[in-house]
């Protein structure tokens, strides 16, 4: 069984994240989604909220496990028995970052490979940061986050 991991902040989950996850489950027998529990500057939404939004957004997907990720991505992959790290790329800046990160990951554990998914063009501009900014101005985010989570995200801000 080929297991993959996809790690992110998901602060909050966007339609771009969901697109990468839906495409990932087509190449992995099981996908473990790691929700980061720490980052400099903190998060807008709690770990529990972010995991809940993901569960809502992915309610119809099978073979997906959502877990807290309090470690680096290579150790998270190793801990979860994954052979593949999934990453999404929206633009050249993302690609450059992910290229360097995959090289570091390869040095840390040569048995784990990185697979990059290019963002669908309809999501290539989208980020959680943009959604958080829109929320700070009380703007409509319904076209950027999963429908099942949009109202809850807006209410929780």
XYZ file of C-alpha atoms in Angstrom:
157
model
C 0.000 0.000 0.000
C 1.424 3.368 -1.048
C 0.890 5.948 1.660
C 1.454 9.673 1.118
C 1.413 12.701 3.393
C 0.240 16.218 2.667
C 1.160 18.719 5.368
C -0.050 22.288 5.703
C -1.336 25.016 7.960
C -4.852 24.951 6.466
C -5.532 28.280 8.188
C -8.208 27.939 6.802
C -8.508 25.162 4.222
C -9.096 26.520 0.704
C -10.512 25.068 -2.480
C -6.924 24.898 -3.731
C -6.021 22.584 -0.839
C -9.066 20.432 -1.536
C -8.143 20.188 -5.218
C -4.615 18.966 -4.366
C -6.053 16.449 -1.873
C -8.599 15.111 -4.370
C -5.877 14.649 -6.972
C -3.538 13.049 -4.410
C -5.965 10.301 -3.446
C -5.885 9.160 -7.061
C -2.189 8.239 -6.806
C -1.968 7.105 -3.174
C -3.755 4.223 -1.536
C -3.932 6.282 1.633
C -3.335 9.991 2.270
C -2.401 11.286 5.703
C -3.064 14.999 6.012
C -0.875 16.682 8.607
C -2.232 19.863 10.143
C 0.634 21.889 11.581
C 0.247 22.600 15.270
C 2.863 25.338 15.495
C 4.377 28.138 13.452
C 5.969 31.483 14.226
C 3.227 34.072 14.582
C 0.556 31.513 15.378
C -2.674 30.816 13.536
C -5.981 32.597 13.051
C -7.867 29.356 13.743
C -7.156 26.755 16.405
C -5.840 23.312 15.539
C -9.239 21.808 16.356
C -11.031 24.282 14.102
C -8.647 23.704 11.189
C -8.951 19.933 11.514
C -12.739 20.276 11.711
C -12.863 22.389 8.533
C -10.816 19.731 6.754
C -13.131 16.962 7.952
C -16.125 18.920 6.646
C -14.470 19.633 3.316
C -13.323 16.045 2.815
C -16.346 14.214 4.221
C -16.893 12.299 0.968
C -13.284 11.144 0.450
C -12.146 7.700 1.474
C -8.644 6.666 2.490
C -7.874 10.061 4.042
C -6.629 10.452 7.609
C -6.309 13.861 9.270
C -3.702 14.177 12.017
C -1.915 16.847 13.964
C 1.620 17.499 12.711
C 3.955 18.800 15.396
C 7.187 17.787 13.684
C 9.085 18.332 10.453
C 7.540 16.849 7.332
C 10.151 14.104 6.862
C 9.669 12.769 10.391
C 5.899 13.092 9.979
C 6.138 11.011 6.789
C 8.369 8.446 8.498
C 6.123 8.265 11.586
C 3.107 7.664 9.349
C 4.808 5.067 7.147
C 4.643 7.256 4.048
C 6.818 6.892 0.977
C 5.643 10.097 -0.674
C 5.312 13.745 0.348
C 2.679 15.674 -1.620
C 3.144 19.394 -2.189
C 1.135 21.939 -4.177
C 2.756 24.563 -6.385
C 0.968 27.735 -7.493
C 3.791 29.693 -9.090
C 7.527 29.858 -9.723
C 8.229 31.099 -6.174
C 6.419 28.060 -4.741
C 8.319 25.801 -7.141
C 11.680 27.185 -6.100
C 10.819 26.795 -2.422
C 9.525 23.234 -2.899
C 12.560 22.269 -4.998
C 14.928 23.307 -2.195
C 12.734 21.686 0.438
C 12.553 18.410 -1.485
C 16.351 18.359 -1.768
C 16.671 18.833 1.994
C 14.037 16.144 2.596
C 15.889 13.769 0.258
C 19.075 14.263 2.284
C 17.205 13.641 5.535
C 15.554 10.469 4.218
C 16.402 9.216 0.716
C 13.512 6.715 0.868
C 10.846 9.411 0.807
C 10.054 11.134 -2.494
C 8.281 14.423 -3.128
C 5.501 14.718 -5.690
C 4.523 18.225 -6.797
C 1.039 19.010 -8.034
C 0.706 22.151 -10.086
C -2.250 24.225 -8.972
C -5.292 24.209 -11.181
C -5.355 27.589 -12.915
C -8.583 28.544 -11.149
C -6.713 28.290 -7.812
C -3.239 29.511 -8.795
C -3.752 32.860 -7.033
C -5.427 31.426 -3.931
C -3.860 31.131 -0.498
C -5.037 30.885 3.082
C -3.391 34.270 3.660
C -5.679 35.868 1.087
C -8.694 34.268 2.759
C -7.577 35.523 6.192
C -7.148 39.027 4.796
C -10.623 38.949 3.256
C -12.029 37.734 6.575
C -10.350 40.637 8.386
C -12.349 43.007 6.159
C -15.540 40.955 6.601
C -15.629 40.042 2.902
C -17.344 37.065 1.301
C -15.019 34.050 1.146
C -17.532 31.506 -0.162
C -15.841 31.163 -3.559
C -12.447 30.419 -1.955
C -13.194 27.855 0.753
C -15.202 24.619 0.702
C -18.940 25.278 0.808
C -19.493 23.035 3.836
C -16.932 25.014 5.869
C -17.435 28.592 4.608
C -20.105 29.680 7.091
C -18.281 28.135 10.028
C -14.961 29.728 9.042
C -16.647 33.125 8.793
C -18.383 32.690 12.163
C -15.181 31.499 13.901
C -12.971 34.366 12.801
